[in-house]
XYZ file of C-alpha atoms in Angstrom:
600
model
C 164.869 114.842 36.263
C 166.870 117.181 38.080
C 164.776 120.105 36.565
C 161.958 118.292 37.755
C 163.142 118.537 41.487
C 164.309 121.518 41.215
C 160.997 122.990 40.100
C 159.218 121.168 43.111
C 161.710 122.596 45.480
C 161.147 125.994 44.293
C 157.504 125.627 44.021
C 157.520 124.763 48.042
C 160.302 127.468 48.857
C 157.930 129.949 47.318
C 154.721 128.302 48.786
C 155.686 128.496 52.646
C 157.447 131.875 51.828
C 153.933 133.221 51.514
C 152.255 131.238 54.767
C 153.329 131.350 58.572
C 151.833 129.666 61.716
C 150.942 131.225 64.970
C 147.910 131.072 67.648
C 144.783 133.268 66.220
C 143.923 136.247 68.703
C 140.844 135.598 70.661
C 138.984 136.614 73.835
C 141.078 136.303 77.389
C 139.327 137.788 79.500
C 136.311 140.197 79.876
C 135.948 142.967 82.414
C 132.131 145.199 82.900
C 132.349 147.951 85.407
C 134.362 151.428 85.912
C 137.737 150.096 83.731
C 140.174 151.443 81.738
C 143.273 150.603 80.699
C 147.374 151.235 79.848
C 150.139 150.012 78.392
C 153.819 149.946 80.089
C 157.052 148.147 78.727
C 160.304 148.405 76.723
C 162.565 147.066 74.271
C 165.492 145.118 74.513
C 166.740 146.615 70.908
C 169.308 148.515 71.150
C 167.933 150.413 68.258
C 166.040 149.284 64.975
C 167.100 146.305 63.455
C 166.895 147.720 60.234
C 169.404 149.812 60.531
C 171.444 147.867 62.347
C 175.108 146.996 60.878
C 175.227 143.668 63.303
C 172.928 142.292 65.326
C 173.287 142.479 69.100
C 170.818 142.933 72.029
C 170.315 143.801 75.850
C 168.707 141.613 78.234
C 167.555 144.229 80.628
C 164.909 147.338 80.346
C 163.035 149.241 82.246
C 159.985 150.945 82.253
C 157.716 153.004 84.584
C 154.105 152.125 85.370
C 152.139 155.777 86.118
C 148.535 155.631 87.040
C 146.715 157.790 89.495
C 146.635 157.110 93.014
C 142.847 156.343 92.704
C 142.846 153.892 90.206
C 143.043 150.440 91.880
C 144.609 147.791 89.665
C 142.198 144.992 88.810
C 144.489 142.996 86.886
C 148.066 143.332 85.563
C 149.416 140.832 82.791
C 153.010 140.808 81.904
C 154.028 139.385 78.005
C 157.499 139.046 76.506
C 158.317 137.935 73.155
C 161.755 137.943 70.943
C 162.967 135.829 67.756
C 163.789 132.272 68.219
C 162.567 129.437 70.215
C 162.430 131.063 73.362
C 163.317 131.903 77.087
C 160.910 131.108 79.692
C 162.706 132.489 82.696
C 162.817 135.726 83.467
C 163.049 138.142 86.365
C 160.373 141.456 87.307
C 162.077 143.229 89.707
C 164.390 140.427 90.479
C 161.422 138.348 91.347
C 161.920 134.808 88.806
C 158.906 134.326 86.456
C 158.119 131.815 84.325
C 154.789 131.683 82.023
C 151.183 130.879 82.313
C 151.333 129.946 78.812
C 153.444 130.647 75.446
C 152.934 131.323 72.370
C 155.450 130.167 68.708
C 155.153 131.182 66.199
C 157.148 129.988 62.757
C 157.693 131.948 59.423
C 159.385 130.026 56.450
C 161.054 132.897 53.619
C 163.322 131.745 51.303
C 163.754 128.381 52.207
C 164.171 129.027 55.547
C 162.322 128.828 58.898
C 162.051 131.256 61.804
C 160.928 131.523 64.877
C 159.157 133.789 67.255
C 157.847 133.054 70.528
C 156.044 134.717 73.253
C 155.362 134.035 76.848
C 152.060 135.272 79.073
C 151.970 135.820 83.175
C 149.301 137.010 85.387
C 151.228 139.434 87.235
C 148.825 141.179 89.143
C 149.594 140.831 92.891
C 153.377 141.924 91.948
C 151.962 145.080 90.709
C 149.321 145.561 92.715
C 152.201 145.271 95.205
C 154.543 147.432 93.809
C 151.948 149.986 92.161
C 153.258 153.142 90.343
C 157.320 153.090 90.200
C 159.930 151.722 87.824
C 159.923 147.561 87.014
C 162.500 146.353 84.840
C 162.649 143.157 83.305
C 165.755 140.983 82.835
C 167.245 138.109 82.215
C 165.313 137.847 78.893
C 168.386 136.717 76.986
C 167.396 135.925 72.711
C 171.109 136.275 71.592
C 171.267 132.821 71.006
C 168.880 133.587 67.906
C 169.980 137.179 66.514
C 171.892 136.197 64.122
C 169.554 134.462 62.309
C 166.857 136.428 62.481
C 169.414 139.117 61.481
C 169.355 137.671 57.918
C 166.009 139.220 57.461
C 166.136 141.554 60.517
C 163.794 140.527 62.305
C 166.006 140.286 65.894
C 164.236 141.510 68.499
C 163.379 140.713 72.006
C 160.708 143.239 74.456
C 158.316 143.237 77.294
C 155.181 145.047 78.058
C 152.349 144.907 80.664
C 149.215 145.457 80.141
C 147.428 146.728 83.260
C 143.017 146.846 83.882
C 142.273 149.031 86.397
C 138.894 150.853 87.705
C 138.380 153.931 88.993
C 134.865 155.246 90.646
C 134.791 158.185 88.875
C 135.236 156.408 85.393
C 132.092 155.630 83.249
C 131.028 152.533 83.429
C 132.924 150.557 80.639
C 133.518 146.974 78.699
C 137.051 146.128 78.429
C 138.132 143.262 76.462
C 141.817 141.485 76.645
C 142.195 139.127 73.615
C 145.408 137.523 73.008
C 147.323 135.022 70.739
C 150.301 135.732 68.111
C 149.320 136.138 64.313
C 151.554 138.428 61.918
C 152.134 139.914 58.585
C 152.993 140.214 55.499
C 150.795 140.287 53.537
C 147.786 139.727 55.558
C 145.506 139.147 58.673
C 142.196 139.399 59.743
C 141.195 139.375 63.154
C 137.710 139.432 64.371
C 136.675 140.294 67.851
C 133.823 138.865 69.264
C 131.763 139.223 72.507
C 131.327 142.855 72.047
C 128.291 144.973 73.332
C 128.538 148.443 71.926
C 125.572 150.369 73.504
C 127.667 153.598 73.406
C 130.742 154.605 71.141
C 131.945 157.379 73.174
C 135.361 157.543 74.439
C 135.854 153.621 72.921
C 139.706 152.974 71.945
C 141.503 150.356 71.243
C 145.256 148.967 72.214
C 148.141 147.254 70.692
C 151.235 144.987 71.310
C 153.042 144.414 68.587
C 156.464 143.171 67.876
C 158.734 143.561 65.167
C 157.515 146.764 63.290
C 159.546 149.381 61.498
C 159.818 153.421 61.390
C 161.354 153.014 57.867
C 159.305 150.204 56.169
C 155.186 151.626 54.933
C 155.011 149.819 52.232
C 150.970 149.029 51.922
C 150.778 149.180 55.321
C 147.515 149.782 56.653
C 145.230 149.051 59.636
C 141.302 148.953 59.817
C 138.676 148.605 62.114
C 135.508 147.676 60.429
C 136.822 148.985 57.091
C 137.974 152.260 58.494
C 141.510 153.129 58.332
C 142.682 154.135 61.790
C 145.567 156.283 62.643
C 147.264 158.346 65.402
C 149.430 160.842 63.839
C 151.994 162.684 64.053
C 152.948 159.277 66.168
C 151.178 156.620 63.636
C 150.584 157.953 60.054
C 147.720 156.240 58.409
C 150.513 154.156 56.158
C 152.769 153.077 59.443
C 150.581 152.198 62.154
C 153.485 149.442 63.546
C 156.667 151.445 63.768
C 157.916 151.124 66.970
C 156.185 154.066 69.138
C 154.796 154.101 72.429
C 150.789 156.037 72.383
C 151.236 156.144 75.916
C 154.445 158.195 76.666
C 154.383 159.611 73.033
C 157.935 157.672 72.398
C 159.048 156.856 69.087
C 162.156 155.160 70.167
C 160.390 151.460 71.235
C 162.069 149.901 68.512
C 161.055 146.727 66.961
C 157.639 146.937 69.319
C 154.181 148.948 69.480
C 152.704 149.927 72.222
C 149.851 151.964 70.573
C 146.044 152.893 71.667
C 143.851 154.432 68.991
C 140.480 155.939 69.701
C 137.450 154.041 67.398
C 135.113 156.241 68.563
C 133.719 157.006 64.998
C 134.476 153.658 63.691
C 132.600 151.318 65.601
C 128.227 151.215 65.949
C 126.150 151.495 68.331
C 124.794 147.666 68.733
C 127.798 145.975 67.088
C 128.519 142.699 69.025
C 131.866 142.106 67.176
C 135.006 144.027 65.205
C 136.647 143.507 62.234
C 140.827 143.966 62.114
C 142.523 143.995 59.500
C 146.387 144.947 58.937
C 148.158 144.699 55.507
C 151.463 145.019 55.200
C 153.546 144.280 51.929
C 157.219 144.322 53.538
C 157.167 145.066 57.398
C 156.867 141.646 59.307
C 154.436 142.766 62.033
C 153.421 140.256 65.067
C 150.198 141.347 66.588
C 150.503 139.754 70.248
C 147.482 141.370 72.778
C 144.642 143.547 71.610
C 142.469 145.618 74.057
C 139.429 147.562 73.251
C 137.347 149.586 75.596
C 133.571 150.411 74.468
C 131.165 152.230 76.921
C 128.801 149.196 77.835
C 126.009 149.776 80.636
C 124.379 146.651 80.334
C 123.267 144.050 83.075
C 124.665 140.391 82.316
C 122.197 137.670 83.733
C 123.407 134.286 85.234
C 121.446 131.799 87.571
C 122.426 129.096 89.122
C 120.081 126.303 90.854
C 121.430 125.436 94.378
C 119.307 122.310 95.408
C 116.024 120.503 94.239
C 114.265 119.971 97.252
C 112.034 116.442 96.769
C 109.824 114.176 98.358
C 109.322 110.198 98.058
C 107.138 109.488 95.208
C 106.629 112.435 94.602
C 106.715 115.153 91.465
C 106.570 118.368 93.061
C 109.680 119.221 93.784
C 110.707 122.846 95.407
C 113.958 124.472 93.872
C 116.286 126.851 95.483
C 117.880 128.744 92.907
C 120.032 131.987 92.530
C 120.224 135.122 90.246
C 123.066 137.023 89.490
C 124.225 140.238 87.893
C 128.161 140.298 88.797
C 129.990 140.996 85.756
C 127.395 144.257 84.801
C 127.470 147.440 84.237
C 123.701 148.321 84.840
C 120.895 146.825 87.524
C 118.954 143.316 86.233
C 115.151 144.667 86.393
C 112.671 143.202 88.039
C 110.319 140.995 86.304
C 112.689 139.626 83.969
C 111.740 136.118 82.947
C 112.788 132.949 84.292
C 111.480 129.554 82.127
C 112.111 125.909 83.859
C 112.703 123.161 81.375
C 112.790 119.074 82.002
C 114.301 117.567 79.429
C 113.946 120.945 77.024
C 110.090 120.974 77.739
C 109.534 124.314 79.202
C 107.400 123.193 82.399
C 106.919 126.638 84.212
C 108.032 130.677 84.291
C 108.751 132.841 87.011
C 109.698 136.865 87.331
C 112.722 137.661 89.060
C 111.024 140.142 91.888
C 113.660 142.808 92.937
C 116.045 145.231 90.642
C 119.558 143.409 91.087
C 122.352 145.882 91.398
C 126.101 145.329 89.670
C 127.835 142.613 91.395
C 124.663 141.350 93.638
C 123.562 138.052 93.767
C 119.773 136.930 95.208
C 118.303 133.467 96.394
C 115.023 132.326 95.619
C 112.411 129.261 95.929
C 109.942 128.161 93.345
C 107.878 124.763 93.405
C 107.530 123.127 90.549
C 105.058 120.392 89.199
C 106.885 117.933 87.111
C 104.318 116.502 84.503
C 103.829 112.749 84.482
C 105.086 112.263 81.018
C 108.211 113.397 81.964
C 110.427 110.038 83.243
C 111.397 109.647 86.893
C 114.935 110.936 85.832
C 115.577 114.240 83.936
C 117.625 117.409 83.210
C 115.805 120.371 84.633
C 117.305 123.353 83.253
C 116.497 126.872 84.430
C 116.906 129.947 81.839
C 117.009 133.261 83.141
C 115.681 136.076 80.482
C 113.543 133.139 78.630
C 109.849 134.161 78.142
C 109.175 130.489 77.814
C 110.123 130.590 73.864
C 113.933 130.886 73.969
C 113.670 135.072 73.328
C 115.195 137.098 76.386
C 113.428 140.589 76.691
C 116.622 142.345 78.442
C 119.829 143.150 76.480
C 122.443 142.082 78.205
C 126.504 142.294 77.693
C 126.544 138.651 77.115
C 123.821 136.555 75.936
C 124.881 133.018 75.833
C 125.289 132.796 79.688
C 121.583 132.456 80.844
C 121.260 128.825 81.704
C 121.684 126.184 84.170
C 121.537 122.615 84.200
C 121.266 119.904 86.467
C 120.327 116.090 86.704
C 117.063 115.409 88.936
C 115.972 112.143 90.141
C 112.427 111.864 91.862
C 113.330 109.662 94.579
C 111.278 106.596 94.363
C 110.378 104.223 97.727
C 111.633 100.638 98.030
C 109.466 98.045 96.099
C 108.865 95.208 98.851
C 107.297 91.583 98.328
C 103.915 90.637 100.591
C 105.135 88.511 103.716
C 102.926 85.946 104.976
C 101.909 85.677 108.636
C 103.583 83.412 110.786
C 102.024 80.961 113.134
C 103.378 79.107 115.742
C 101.769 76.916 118.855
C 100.486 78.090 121.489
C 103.126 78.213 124.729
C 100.286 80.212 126.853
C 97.893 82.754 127.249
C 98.679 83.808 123.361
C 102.652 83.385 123.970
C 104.664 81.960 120.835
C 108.085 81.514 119.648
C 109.221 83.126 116.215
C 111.886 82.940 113.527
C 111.162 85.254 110.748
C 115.079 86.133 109.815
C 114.576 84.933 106.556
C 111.995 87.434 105.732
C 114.694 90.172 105.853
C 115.851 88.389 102.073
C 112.227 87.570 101.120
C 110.826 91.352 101.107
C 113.223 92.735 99.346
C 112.731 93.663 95.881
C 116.329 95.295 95.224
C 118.940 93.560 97.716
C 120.567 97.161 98.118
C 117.833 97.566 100.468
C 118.622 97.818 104.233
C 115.938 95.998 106.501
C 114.611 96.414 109.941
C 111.708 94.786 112.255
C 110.209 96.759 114.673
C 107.312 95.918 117.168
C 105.571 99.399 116.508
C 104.814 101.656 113.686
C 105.721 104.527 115.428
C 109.343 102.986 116.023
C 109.380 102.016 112.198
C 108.757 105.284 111.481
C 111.230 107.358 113.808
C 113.710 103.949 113.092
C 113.636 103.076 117.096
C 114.614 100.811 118.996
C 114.605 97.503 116.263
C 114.534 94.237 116.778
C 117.551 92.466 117.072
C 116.845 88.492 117.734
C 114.830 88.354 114.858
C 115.624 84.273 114.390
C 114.103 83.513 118.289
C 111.531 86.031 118.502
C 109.176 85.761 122.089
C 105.986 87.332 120.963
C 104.176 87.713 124.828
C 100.767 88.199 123.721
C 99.470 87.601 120.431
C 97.918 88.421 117.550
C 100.911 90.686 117.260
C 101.831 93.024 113.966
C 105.508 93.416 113.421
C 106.399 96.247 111.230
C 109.111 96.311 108.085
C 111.144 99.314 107.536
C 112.621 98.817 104.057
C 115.545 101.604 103.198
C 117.337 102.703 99.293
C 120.052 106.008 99.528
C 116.570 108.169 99.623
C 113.496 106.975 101.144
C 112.107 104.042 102.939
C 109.022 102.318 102.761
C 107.083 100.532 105.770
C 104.819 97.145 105.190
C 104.075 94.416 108.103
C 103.229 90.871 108.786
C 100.819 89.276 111.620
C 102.442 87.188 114.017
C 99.696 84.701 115.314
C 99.782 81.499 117.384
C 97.176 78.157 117.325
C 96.348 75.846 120.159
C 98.327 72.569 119.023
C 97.641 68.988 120.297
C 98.960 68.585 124.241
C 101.386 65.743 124.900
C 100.959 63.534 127.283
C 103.584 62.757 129.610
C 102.220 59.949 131.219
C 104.614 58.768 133.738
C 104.830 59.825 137.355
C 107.244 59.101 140.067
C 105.834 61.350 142.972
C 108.634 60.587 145.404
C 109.568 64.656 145.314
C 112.773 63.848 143.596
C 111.947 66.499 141.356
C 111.780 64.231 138.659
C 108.168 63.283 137.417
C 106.596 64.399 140.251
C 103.322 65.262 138.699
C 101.349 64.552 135.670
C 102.718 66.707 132.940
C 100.783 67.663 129.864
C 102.800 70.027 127.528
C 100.887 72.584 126.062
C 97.440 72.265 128.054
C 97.575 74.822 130.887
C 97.058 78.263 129.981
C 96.741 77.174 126.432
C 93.303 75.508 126.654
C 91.799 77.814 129.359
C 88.587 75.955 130.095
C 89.610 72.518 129.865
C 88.906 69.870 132.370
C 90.786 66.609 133.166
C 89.250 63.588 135.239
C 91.510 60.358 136.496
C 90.346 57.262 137.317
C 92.105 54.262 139.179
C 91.573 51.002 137.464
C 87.913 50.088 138.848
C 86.780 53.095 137.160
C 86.585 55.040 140.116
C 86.761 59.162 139.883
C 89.824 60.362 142.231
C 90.790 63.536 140.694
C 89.041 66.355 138.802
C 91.641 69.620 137.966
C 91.444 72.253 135.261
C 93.248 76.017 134.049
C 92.833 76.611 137.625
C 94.441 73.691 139.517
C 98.001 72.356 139.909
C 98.953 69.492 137.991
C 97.986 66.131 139.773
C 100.556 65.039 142.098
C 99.551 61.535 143.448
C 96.797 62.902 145.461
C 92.932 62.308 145.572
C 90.752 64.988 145.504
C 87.556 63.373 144.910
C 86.103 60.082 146.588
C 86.405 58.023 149.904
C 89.982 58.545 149.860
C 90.403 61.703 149.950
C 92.951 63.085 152.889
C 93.761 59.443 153.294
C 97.408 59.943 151.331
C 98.918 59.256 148.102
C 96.845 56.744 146.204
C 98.438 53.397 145.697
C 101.447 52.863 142.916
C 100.039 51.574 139.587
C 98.445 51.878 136.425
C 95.625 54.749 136.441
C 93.169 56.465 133.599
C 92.736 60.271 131.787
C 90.061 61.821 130.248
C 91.053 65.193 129.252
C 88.112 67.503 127.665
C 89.676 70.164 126.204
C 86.422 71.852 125.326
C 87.468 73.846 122.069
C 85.482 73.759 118.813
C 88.460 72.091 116.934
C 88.618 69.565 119.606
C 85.429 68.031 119.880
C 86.257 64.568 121.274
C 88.425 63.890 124.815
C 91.660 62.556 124.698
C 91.906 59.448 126.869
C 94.200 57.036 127.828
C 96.200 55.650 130.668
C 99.460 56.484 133.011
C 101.158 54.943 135.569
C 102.010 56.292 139.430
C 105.170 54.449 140.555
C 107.405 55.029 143.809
């Protein structure tokens, strides 16, 4: 049994001695335009740890960043990396730093585990401040972790900065910064994507790498695309990793690379990505930034669609939309295609119309005609070098940028229910008295809705002056339309009802007191004057005699005769007297009649 274990242990121990985990290098960040590129750092090894007889270690170094007065820095980003866990404080020029991001990274030999770390920070308006001069780094402090990593010496700690800058009398250049933190032995592959090689001249490629030694080639080897690159006398074909510095021709960086190699002849023309591959069968190498720089004069296409300009109801819809060339290295030509989708059916093309220069952006307005099979609610996507089948007739630097997406809703009026007219009686000469403040629940279809009443349509329309006493409503004059303004987020719709009145039954108020007390001093009938405009009212005293005749025209009987033998003779006598009332309408065919009574 104990063989047993002891065979499983060994079988792991030899396992993870052939495995380690760390972040995969891949694309940071891409620059088109008049670039270059250089290197600047140092070690904090004393000397190699390979021939070291104990371990020990600075935590300050220097280094001087030279670049022509010129060149104007575009971006500047600072990494340092050691063995162990890390430290994620440091100082540039005194100034405390602490990282974007880190990487670990964690190699098990032997039955035991180590660990490597770097750190990444955008350092670019310190050096952009400072520019060329000396910048030393410290407080980078890994002694904690030397003598472990001294067991298989790999204790080392450095800093480097890797600086983009442009110049107007460089050629016009793709530079691409990829980062992460994979290493060796025995082997790694890196691939390097979003590449556009449309010339190799001039194209290089750049290094930082930690932990690799002048005395250890054993298989060691470094490819691009299955070529074997080199840089001798400074890095033989069988040491690429061994501590130098390409860009001040040192060979003293110890336990770090700071290399550039020109891949002029091993890259091709219309290669889009780059294979890396570093062997190594006894140095532990860390690859930590890569950098390559490829002569690229290529436009890269993006649009953008800034507002879809609608209408109620309606499916032609204008878009304002805008074209861009900004990270390019050659004009966008005219003419290039532009396809409109909705909901991934292509609905219309349009031509850009003007050459766009590097770093120019143009507006533009198309109107579109949504088809009625597509829904109320879509995706409308715009595709800039699209012929209309998904193939772009411009090369550009990157091709997977081209579209632009965003949700569309046609705007759709409020739905409203049908409102029936309202009629009321007749107070005079067409005058009625309305409560319709109900209907503001009744013609809605969706109670989101905001409702108004308005006495014109031009008010509806310009949303002026509303009505407010909706629930005791004095039309003066009728028929009368009132108008229903109906609002959603978007649009507003406008319907209307017909406010009418009707010539109701009078009551009779057949009492009369004419004493001028101001109580009952005439013969009242509610809703007959002004309402029945030709009617005519006759009253007789109890023999049947005629004493007063009055109509629309007269005042309302006040005790007086105005017809007979005693007229101008006074009031008529106190007592019981008789109406006929003809209102002379077609719905009232027959006179009311009927009695009322004069008292003091």
């Amino acid at each position: 049994m104990k063989q047993y274990l002891k065979n499983i242990l060994l079988g792991w121990i030899l396992f993870f001695a052939t495995i380690t985990f760390g972040q995969d290098i891949s694309l940071l960040k891409q620059f088109n335009g008049r670039y270059d590129f250089v290197f600047f750092g140092n070690t904090l090894n004393p000397e190699e740890n390979s021939f070291m007889f104990f371990p020990y270690i600075y935590t300050t170094s220097s280094a001087t960043l030279n670049i022509d007065p010129n060149d104007e820095i575009e971006k500047a980003y600072l990494y340092w990396a050691g063995c162990g866990t890390g430290d994620f404080e440091v100082k540039l020029n005194d100034q405390i730093i602490t990282p974007d991001r880190t990487f670990s990274h964690q190699r098990p030999t032997a039955g035991f585990l180590f660990d490597y770390f770097s750190a990444f920070k955008d350092v670019t308006e310190q050096v952009k401040s400072t520019g060329t001069g000396n910048y030393t780094l410290s407080d980078l402090d890994v002694s904690a972790f030397i003598y472990d990593s001294f067991y298989n010496r790999t204790n080392f700690a450095g800093w480097a900065i890797i600086v983009i800058y442009k110049n107007a009398n460089l050629p016009l250049n793709q530079l691409n910064v990829y980062d992460g933190l994979q290493a060796v032995p025995d082997e790694i592959n890196i691939t390097l994507n979003s590449l556009n090689v449309i010339d190799n001249k001039d194209a290089k490629i750049g290094f930082l790498a930690w932990e690799g030694d002048s005395g250890i080639a054993v298989n060691e080897t470094l490819t691009i695309n299955g070529n074997s690159i080199s840089n001798p006398p400074l890095n033989p074909v069988n040491n690429a990793f061994n501590g130098t510095n390409s860009f001040t021709n040192s060979n003293q960086l110890y336990n770090m690379d700071l290399d550039s190699y020109s891949i002029q002849n091993n890259i091709k023309i219309g290669d889009t990505s780059a294979q890396i591959k570093l062997t190594s069968g006894q140095d532990f190498v860390i690859i930590n930034a890569i950098v390559t720089k490829l002569n690229s004069q290529l436009p890269d296409a993006t649009i953008s669609i800034n507002k879809a300009n609608m209408n109620c109801d309606s499916k032609t819809i204008v878009v304002d939309y805008s074209i861009s060339n900004i990270d390019a290295t050659n004009t966008l030509p005219a003419n290039t295609p532009i396809a409109f989708y909705a909901n991934n059916s292509l609905i219309q093309i349009s031509f850009s119309q003007t050459d766009i220069a590097i770093g120019e952006t143009i507006n533009d307005q198309l109107t579109i005609e949504i088809p009625n099979t597509i829904p109320d609610g879509f995706i409308l996507k715009s595709v800039i070098d699209d012929n209309g089948t998904g193939t772009g007739i411009v090369a550009e630097i990157v091709e997977n940028n081209n579209s632009f997406e965003v949700e569309v809703r046609i705007p759709k009026s409020p739905l409203f229910s049908i409102l029936e007219n309202k009629e009321v009686c007749n107070e005079g000469l067409g005058r009625g008295t309305f409560d319709f403040s109900n209907y503001e629940d009744l013609v809605k279809v969706n109670p989101a809705d905001v409702v108004q009443f308005y006495e014109t349509l031009e008010n509806a329309e310009k949303k002026s002056d509303p009505i407010f006493n909706s629930s005791n409503y004095v039309a003066k004059n009728t028929p009368k339309t009132i108008y229903v303004r109906l609002e959603n987020d978007f649009c507003s719709s406008i319907t209307s009802f017909l406010l009418t009145t009707e010539n109701c039954p009078p009551t009779v108020y057949n009492f009369i007191s004419a004493n001028n007390d101001g109580s009952n001093d005439k013969f009242h009938i509610a809703g007959l004057k002004d309402v029945f405009l030709n009617y005519k009212l006759e009253i007789y005293n109890r023999w049947g005699r005629l004493i007063w005749e009055g109509n629309n025209t007269t005042e309302e009987w006040d005790g007086f005769a105005n017809k007979g033998s005693i007229v101008g003779n006074g009031p008529v006598p106190f007592g019981t007297y008789f109406y006929i009332l003809y209102l002379n309408e077609p719905e009232y065919i027959k006179p009311l009649a009927g009695y009322l009574f004069l008292a003091k």
